[in-house]
Coordinates of C-alpha atoms and ligand atoms in Angstrom, one line a residue:
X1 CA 61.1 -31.0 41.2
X2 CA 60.1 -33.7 38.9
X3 CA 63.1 -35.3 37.0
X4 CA 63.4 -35.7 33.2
X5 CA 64.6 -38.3 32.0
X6 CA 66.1 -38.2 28.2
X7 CA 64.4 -39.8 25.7
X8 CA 66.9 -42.9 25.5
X9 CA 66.1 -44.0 28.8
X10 CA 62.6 -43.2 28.9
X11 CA 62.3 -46.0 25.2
X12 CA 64.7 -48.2 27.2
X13 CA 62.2 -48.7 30.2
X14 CA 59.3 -48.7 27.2
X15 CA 61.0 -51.8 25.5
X16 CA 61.7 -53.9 28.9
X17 CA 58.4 -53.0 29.7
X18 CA 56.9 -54.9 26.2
X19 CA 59.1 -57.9 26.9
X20 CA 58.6 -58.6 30.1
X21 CA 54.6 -58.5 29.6
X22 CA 54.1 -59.6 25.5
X23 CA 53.7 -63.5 26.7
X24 CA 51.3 -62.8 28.9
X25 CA 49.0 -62.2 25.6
X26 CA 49.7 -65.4 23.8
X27 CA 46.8 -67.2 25.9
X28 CA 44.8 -64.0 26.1
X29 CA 40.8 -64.1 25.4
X30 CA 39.2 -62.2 22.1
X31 CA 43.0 -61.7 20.8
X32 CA 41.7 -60.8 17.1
X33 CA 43.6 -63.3 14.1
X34 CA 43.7 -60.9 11.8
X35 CA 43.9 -57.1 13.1
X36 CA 46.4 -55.6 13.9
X37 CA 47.2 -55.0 18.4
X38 CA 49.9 -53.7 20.2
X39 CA 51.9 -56.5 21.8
X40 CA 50.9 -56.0 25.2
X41 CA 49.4 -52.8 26.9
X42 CA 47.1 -50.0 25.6
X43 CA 46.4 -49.3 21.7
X44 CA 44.6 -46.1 20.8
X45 CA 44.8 -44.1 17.4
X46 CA 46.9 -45.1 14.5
X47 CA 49.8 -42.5 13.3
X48 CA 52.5 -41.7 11.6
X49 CA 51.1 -43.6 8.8
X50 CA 53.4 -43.9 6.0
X51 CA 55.1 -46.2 2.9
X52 CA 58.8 -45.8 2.5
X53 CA 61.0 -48.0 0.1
X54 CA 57.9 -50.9 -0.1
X55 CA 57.8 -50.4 3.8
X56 CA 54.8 -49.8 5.9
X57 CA 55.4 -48.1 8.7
X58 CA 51.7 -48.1 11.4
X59 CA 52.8 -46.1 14.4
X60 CA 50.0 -45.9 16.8
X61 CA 49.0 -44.5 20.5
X62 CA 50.7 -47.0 22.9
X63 CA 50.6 -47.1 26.7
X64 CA 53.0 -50.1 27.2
X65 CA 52.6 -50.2 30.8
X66 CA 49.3 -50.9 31.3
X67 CA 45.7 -51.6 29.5
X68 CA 44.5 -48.5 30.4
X69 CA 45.0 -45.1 28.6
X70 CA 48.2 -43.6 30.6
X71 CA 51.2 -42.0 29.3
X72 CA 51.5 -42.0 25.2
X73 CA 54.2 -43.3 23.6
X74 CA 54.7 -44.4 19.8
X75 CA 54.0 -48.4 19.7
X76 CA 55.4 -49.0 15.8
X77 CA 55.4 -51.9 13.6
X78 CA 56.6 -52.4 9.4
X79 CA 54.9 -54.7 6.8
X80 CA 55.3 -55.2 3.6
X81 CA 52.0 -56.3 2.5
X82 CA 49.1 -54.6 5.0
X83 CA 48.4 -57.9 6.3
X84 CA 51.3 -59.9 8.3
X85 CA 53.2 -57.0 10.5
X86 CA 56.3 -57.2 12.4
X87 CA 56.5 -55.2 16.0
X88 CA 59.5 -52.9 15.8
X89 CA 60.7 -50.9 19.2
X90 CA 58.8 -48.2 20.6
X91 CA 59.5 -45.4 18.7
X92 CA 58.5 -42.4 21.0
X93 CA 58.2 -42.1 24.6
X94 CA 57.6 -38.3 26.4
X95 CA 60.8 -37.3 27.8
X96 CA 60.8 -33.7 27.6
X97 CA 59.5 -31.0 29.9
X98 CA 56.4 -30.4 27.5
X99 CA 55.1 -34.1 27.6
X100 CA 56.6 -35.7 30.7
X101 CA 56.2 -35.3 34.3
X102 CA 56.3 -38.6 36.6
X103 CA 53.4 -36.9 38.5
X104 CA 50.8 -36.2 36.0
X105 CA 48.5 -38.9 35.0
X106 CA 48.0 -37.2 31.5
X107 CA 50.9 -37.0 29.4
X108 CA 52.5 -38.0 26.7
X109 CA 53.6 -38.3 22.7
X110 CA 50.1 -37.4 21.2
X111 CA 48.6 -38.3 18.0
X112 CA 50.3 -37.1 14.8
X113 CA 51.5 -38.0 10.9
X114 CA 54.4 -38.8 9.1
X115 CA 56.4 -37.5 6.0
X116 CA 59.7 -38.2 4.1
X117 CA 61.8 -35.6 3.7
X118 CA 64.6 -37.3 1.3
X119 CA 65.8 -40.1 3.0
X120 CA 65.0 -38.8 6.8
X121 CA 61.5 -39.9 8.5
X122 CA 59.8 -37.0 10.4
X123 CA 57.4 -37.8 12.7
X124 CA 55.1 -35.1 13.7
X125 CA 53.4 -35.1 17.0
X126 CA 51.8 -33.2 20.2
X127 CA 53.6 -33.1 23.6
X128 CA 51.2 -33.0 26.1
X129 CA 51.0 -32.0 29.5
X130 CA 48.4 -31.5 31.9
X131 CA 49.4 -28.4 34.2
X132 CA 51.6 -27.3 32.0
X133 CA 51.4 -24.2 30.0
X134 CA 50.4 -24.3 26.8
X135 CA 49.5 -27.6 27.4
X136 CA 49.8 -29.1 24.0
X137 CA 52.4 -28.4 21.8
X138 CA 54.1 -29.6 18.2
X139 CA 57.2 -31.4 18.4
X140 CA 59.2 -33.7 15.9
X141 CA 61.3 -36.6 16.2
X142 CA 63.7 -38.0 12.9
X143 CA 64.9 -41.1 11.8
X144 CA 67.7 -42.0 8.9
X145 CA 66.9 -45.8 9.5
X146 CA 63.1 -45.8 9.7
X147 CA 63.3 -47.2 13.6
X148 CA 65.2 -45.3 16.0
X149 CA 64.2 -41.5 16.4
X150 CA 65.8 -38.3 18.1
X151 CA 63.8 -35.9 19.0
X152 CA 64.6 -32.5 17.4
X153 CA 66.6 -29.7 19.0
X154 CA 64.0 -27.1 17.7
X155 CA 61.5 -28.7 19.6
X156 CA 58.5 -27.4 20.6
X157 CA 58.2 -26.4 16.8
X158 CA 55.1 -24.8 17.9
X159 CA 54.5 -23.9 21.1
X160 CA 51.2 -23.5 21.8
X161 CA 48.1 -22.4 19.8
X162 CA 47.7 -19.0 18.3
X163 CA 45.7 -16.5 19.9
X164 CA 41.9 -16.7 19.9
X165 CA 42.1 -20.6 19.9
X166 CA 41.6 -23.2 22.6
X167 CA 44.4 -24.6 23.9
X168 CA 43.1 -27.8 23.0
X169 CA 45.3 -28.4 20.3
X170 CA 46.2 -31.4 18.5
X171 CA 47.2 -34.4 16.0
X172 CA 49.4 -32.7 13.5
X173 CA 49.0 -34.0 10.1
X174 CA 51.5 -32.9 7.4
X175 CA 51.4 -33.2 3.7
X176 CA 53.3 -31.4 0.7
X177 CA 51.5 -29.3 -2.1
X178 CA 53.5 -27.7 -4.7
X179 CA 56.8 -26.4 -2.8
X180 CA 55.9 -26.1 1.0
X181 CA 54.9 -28.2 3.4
X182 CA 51.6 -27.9 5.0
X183 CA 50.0 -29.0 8.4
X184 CA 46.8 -28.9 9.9
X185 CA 46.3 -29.2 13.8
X186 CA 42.5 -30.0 15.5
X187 CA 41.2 -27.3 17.7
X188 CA 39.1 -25.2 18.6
X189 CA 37.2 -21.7 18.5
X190 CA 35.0 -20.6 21.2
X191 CA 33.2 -24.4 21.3
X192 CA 33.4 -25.0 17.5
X193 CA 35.9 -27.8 16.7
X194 CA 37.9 -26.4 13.8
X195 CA 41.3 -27.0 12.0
X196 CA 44.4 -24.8 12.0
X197 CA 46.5 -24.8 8.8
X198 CA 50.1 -24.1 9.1
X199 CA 52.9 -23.7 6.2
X200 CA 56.6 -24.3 6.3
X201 CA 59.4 -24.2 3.6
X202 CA 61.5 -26.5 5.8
X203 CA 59.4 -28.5 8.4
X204 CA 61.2 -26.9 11.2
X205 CA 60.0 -23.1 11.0
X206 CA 56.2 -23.0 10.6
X207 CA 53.8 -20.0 9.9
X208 CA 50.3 -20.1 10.7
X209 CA 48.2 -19.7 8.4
X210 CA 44.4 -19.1 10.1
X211 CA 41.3 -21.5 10.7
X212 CA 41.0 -23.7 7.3
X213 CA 37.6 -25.1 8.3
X214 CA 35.3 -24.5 11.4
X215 CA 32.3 -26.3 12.9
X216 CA 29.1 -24.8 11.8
X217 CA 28.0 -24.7 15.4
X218 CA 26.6 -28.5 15.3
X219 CA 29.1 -30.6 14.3
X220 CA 31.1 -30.8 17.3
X221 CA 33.4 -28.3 20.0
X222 CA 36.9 -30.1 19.1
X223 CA 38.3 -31.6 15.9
X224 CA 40.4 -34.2 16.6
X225 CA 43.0 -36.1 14.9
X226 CA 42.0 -34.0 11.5
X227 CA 43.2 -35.2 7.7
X228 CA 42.9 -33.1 4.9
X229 CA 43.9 -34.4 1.9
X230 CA 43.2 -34.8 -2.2
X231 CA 40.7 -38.0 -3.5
X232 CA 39.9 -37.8 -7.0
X233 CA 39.4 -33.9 -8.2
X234 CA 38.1 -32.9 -4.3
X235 CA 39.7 -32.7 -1.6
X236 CA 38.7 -34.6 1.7
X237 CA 38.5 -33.0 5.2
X238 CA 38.1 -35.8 7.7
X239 CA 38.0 -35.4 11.6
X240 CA 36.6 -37.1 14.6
X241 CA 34.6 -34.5 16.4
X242 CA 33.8 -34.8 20.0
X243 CA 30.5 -34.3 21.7
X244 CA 28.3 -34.1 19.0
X245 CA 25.6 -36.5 17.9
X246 CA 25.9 -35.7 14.2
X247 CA 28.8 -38.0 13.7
X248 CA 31.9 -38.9 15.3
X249 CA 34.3 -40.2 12.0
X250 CA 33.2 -37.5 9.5
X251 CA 34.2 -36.6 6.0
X252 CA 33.7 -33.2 4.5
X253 CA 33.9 -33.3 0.6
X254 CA 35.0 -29.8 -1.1
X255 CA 37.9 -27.6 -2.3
X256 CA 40.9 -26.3 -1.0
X257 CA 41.9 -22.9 -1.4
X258 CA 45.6 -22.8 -0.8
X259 CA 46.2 -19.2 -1.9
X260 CA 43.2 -18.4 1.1
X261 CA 44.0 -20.9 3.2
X262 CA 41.0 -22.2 3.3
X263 CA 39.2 -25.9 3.0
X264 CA 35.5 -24.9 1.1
X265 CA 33.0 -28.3 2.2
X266 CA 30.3 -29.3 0.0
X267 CA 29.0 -32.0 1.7
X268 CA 29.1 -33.6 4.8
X269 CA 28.9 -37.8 6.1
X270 CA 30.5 -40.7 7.7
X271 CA 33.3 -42.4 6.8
X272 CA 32.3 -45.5 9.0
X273 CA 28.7 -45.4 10.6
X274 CA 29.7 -47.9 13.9
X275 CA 30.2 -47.2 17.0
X276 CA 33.7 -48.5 17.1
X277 CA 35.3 -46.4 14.4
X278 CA 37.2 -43.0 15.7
X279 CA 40.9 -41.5 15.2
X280 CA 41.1 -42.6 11.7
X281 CA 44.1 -41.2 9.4
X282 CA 45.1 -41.6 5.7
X283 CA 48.4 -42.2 3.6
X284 CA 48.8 -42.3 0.2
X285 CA 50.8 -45.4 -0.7
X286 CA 53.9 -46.1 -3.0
X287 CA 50.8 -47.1 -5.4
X288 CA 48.9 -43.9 -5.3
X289 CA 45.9 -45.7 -2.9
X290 CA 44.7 -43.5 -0.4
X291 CA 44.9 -45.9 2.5
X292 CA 43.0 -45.4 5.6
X293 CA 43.3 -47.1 9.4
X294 CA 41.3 -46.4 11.9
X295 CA 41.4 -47.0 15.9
X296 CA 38.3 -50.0 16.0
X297 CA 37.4 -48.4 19.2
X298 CA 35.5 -45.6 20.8
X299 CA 37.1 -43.6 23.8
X300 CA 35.1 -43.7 26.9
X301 CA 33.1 -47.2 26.7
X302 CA 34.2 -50.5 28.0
X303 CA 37.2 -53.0 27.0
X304 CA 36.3 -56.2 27.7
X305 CA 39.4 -57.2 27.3
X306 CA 41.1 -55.2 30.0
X307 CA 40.4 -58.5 32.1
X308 CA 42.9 -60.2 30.0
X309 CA 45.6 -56.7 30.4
X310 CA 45.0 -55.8 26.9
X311 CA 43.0 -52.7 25.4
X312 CA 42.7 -51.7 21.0
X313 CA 42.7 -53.2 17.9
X314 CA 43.2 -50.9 14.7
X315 CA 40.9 -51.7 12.0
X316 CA 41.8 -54.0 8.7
X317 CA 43.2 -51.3 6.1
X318 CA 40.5 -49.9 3.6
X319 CA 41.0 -48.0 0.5
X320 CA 39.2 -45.1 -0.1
X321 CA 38.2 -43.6 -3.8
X322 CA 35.5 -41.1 -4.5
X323 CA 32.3 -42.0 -6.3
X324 CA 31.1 -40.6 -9.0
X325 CA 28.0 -39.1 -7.0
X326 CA 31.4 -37.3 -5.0
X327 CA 30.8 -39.4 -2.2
X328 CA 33.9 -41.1 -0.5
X329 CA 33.9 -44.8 -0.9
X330 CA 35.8 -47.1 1.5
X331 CA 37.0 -50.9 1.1
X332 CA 38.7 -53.2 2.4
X333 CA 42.5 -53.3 0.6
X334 CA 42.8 -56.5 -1.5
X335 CA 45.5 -57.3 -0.4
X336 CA 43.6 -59.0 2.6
X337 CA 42.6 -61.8 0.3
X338 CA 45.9 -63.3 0.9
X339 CA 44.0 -64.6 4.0
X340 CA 41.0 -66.1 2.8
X341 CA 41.5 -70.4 3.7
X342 CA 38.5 -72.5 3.0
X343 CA 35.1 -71.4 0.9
X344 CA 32.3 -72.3 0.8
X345 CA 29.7 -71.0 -2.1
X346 CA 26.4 -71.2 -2.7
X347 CA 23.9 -69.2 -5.0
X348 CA 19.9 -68.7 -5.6
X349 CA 19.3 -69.2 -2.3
X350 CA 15.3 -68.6 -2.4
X351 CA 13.9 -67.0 0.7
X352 CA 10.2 -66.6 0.7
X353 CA 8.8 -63.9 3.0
X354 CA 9.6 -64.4 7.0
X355 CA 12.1 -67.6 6.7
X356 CA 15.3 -68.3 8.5
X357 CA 18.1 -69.8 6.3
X358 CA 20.5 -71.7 8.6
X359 CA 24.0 -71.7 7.1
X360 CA 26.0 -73.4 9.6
X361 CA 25.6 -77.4 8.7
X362 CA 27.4 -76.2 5.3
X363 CA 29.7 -73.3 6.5
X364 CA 30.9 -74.9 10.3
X365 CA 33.7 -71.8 10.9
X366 CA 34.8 -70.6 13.8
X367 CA 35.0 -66.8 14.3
X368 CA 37.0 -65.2 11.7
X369 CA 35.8 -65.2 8.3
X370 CA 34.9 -62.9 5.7
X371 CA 31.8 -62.9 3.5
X372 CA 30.1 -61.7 0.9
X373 CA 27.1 -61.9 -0.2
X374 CA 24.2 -60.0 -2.7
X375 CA 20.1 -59.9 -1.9
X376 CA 17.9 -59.5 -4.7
X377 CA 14.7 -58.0 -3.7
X378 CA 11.0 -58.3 -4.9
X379 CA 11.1 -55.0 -7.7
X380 CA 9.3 -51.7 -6.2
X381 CA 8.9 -53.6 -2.5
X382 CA 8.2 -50.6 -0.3
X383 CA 9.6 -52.5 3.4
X384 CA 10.6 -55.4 4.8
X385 CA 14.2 -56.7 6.0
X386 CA 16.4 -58.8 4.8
X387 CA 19.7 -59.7 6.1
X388 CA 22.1 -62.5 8.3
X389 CA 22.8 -63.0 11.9
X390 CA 26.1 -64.1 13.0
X391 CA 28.4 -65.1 16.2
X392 CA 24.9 -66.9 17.0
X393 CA 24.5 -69.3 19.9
X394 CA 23.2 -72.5 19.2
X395 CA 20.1 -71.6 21.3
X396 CA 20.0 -68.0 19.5
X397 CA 19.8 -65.6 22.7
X398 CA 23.4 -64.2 21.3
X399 CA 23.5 -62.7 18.0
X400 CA 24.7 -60.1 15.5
X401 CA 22.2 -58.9 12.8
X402 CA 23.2 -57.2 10.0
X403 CA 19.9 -56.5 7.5
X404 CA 19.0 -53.8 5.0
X405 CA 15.3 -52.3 6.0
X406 CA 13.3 -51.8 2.7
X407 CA 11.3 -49.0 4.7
X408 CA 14.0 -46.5 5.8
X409 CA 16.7 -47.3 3.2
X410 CA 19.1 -47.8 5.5
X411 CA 21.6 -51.1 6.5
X412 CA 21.6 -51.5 9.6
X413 CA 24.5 -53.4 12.5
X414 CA 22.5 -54.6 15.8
X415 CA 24.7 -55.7 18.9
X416 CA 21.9 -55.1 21.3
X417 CA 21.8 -58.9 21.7
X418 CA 25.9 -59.5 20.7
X419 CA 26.8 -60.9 24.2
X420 CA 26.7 -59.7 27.6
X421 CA 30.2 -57.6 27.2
X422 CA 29.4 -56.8 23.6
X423 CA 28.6 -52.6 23.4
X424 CA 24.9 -52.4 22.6
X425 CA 24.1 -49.9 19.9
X426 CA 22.0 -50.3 16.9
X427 CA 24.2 -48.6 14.4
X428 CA 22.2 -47.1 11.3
X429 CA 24.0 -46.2 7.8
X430 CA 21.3 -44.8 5.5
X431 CA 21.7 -45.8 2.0
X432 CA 22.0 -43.1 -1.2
X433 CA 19.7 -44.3 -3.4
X434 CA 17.1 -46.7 -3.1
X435 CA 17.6 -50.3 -5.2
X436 CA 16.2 -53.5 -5.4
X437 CA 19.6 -55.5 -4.9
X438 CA 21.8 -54.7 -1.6
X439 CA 25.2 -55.9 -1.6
X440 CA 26.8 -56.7 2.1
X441 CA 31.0 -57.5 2.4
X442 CA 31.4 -58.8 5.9
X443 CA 34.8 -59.3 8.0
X444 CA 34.1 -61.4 11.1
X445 CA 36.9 -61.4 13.6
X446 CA 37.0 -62.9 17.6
X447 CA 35.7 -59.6 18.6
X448 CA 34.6 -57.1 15.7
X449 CA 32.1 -57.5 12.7
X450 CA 33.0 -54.7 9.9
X451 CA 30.2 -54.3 7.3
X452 CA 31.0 -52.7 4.2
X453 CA 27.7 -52.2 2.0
X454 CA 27.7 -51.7 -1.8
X455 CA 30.6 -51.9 -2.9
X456 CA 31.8 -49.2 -0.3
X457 CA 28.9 -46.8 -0.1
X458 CA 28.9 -47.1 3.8
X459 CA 30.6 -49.4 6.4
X460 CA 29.8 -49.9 10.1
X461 CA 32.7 -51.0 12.4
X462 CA 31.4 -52.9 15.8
X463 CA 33.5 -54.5 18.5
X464 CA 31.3 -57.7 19.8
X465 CA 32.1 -60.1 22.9
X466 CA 30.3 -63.0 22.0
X467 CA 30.6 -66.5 23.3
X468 CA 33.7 -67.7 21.5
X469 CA 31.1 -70.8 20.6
X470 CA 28.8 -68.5 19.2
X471 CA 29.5 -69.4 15.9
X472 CA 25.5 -69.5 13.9
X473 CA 25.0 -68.1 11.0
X474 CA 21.7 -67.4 9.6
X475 CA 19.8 -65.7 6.5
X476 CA 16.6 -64.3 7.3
X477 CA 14.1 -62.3 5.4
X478 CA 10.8 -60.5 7.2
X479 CA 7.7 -59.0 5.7
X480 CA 9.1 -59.8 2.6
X481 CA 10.9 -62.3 0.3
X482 CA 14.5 -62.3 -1.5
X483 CA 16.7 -64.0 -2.8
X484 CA 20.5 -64.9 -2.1
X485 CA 21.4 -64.4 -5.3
X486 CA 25.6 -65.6 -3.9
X487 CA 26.7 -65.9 -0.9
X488 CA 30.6 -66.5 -0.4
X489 CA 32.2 -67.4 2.8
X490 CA 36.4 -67.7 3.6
X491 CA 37.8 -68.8 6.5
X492 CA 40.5 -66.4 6.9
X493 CA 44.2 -67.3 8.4
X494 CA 46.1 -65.8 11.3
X495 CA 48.3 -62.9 10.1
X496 CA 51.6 -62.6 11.2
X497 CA 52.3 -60.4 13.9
X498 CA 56.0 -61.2 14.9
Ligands
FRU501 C1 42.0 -39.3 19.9 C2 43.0 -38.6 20.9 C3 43.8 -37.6 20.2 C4 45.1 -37.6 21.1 C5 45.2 -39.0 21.5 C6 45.8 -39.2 22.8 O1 41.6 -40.6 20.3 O2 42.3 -38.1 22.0 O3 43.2 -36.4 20.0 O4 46.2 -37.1 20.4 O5 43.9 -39.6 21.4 O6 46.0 -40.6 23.1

């Protein structure tokens, strides 16, 4: 007979656990300087994402004693800016007969969200447990302080899924419209990922509500870590759908039909194009923003830095605002330019058709930067690529490229040659409309390269395991000419991560 331990206990052994291993990371490889880790351990999703009194709370999926996925607890940290974050206690760590048993290897606090209600922080969250029936359920924990939570008496708030729906079920996200509270949960039906909706007058007592959205049959057989909420005059339905090839961080545009209960899509794409982009979640800041972090990772490929005991990096913060063409858009918050160190600037840059542009005699950084830069293209040119490769050796067997092909319309992030740990992909974003300009925003950290194109109209997220020498950058053009018309570099300082 397994023995629980309360939840006291269970963060006590949590916290020893982070300071007896956090040195070990201070002389770690591929640490980023600028994204946001757990202190030592595993990192998977970001939750609990909220603002409270100028405070930003990132709670996030934490194994603390090991690199490798294990039992979930709540790493948290606060900042005041989105930039320089402070590591706060663990904030959640399965205790209870739902999410812990010392025997199981899969187990655990789940993904969920945060709310205010008055002055009390509610998290939301899934207790899971393999062998255990149901096997996922909703549970919440409270805090008056905004760092040490109880778990609630009324726990499991809802215990189990409703008939007729996989008991796959989880990531609770809760939001308020009008006078009650509302709640999605990612599932499934038969082996179409779809989204319960719940409704509550209280947060404790919740009534379901029926299947807000459902896969069509292609776009994947469970919806996890799902978002619904309002941008501009739509509202946004965002999941990460698993084993589907039509998209794994995806954004549904519609309506919401409160009275039915139902989330009405209109279109369908990807909120990040890269292969290390999944779990994302939103918050709307003290501001009004619609903020959005996402885990820079993808379950189920390799972590290089597992060899130095440390696994996940959360991606910088972006903004998201719908375009006028009702796409969502996504960049990076400004805040981030609090960073930026040294610039260098330089503009026409004329690049007749199949030249190389070395950069590095004039920009000698190291590898975290962020850049920006615009290509003008020859009017009407039907293909050709332009773009820049970067974390390149000396000798240029490693590289990034990031171009823009003329022929497909599409931008386009290749690691195939990033570095032997790097994951190979060539990740494609096709573009809306076809222009003669291309605008690329680049942030360059000791592992990850995020691209966000025009002005937000796509991004691709990579993690890369370059050479930490592998500094090269390089402007190219092929099969056609263009011109730099600016090109903008920073050197970007350490944040703070106390
Ligand atoms: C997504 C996910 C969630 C789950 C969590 C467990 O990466 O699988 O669905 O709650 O991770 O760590």
């Amino acid at each position: 007979m397994t023995q629980h331990k309360t939840h006291f206990e269970q963060l006590a052994r949590a916290n020893q656990a982070v300071t007896d291993t956090k040195h070990e990371q201070k002389e770690a490889s591929y640490r980023l300087h600028y994204h946001f880790m757990a202190p030592t351990g595993w990192l998977n999703d970001p939750n609990g994402l909220i603002q409270h009194n100028g405070v930003y709370h990132l709670f996030y999926q934490f194994n603390p004693y090991s690199y490798h996925w294990g039992a979930m607890h709540w790493g948290h940290a606060t900042s005041r800016d989105l930039v320089n974050w402070k590591h706060e206690p663990v904030a959640l760590a399965p205790s209870e007969p739902y999410e812990y048993d010392e025997t199981k290897s899969e187990m655990g606090c789940f993904s969920g969200s945060a709310v205010m209600n008055g002055d009390v922080m509610m998290l939301f969250y899934t207790g899971h447990l393999e062998g255990h029936d149901p096997k996922e359920v909703q549970a919440i924990a409270t805090s008056t302080d905004g760092i040490h939570f109880t778990k609630h008496a009324a726990n499991p708030v809802i215990n189990g899924s409703p008939e007729g729906l996989s008991d796959e079920f989880r990531d609770p996200k809760v939001w308020k419209h009008g006078e009650l509270w509302y709640m999605v949960v990612g599932t499934a039906v038969g082996h179409d990922g779809a989204v319960a909706l719940y409704k509550s007058s209280n947060l404790i007592d919740w009534e379901y509500v029926g299947i807000a959205a459902k896969s069509d049959g292609t776009q994947g057989d469970m919806w996890e870590c799902p978002d619904l909420f309002p941008l501009g005059d739509k509202y946004v339905l965002m999941t990460s759908p698993m084993n589907t090839d039509r998209g794994k961080s995806t954004v549904m545009v519609g309506s919401m039909d409160y009275d039915k209960g139902v989330f009405i899509p209109e279109s369908q794409h990807e909120i990040d194009y890269g292969i290390d982009f999944y779990a994302a979640q939103t918050f709307e800041d003290e501001k009004g923003r619609r903020i959005l972090f996402a885990w820079m990772d993808f379950p189920f490929t390799e972590f290089p830095s597992k060899t130095d005991k440390w696994s996940g990096a959360m991606t910088i913060p972006r903004e998201l605002t719908l375009g006028k063409d009702g796409y969502v858009r996504s960049q990076p918050v400004p805040e981030l330019t609090a960073l930026r160190d040294n610039h260098m600037h330089d503009d026409k840059l004329v690049l007749s058709e199949d030249e190389t542009h070395p950069l590095h005699a004039d920009y000698p950084f190291q590898h975290s930067y962020e850049l920006k830069c615009k290509w003008v293209l020859p009017e009407n040119k039907a293909d050709g690529k332009v773009g820049l490769h970067l974390r390149q050796s000396k000798d240029g067997s490693e590289q990034t490229t990031v171009f823009y092909d003329l022929a497909t319309n599409e931008v386009i992030v290749d690691t195939t040659h990033a570095g032997k740990l790097s994951h190979k992909a060539v990740n494609k974003a096709g573009l809306l409309h076809k222009n003669d300009e291309v605008t690329f925003h680049i942030f360059v950290d000791t592992c990850s390269v995020e691209v966000f194109v025009n002005d937000g109209e796509a991004t691709l997220s990579t993690r890369i395991y370059p050479d930490l020498a592998s500094n090269d950058i390089t402007l190219y053009t092929e099969g056609t000419g263009a011109t730099a018309e600016y090109i903008d570099i920073w050197e970007l300082k350490n944040a703070e991560m106390s």
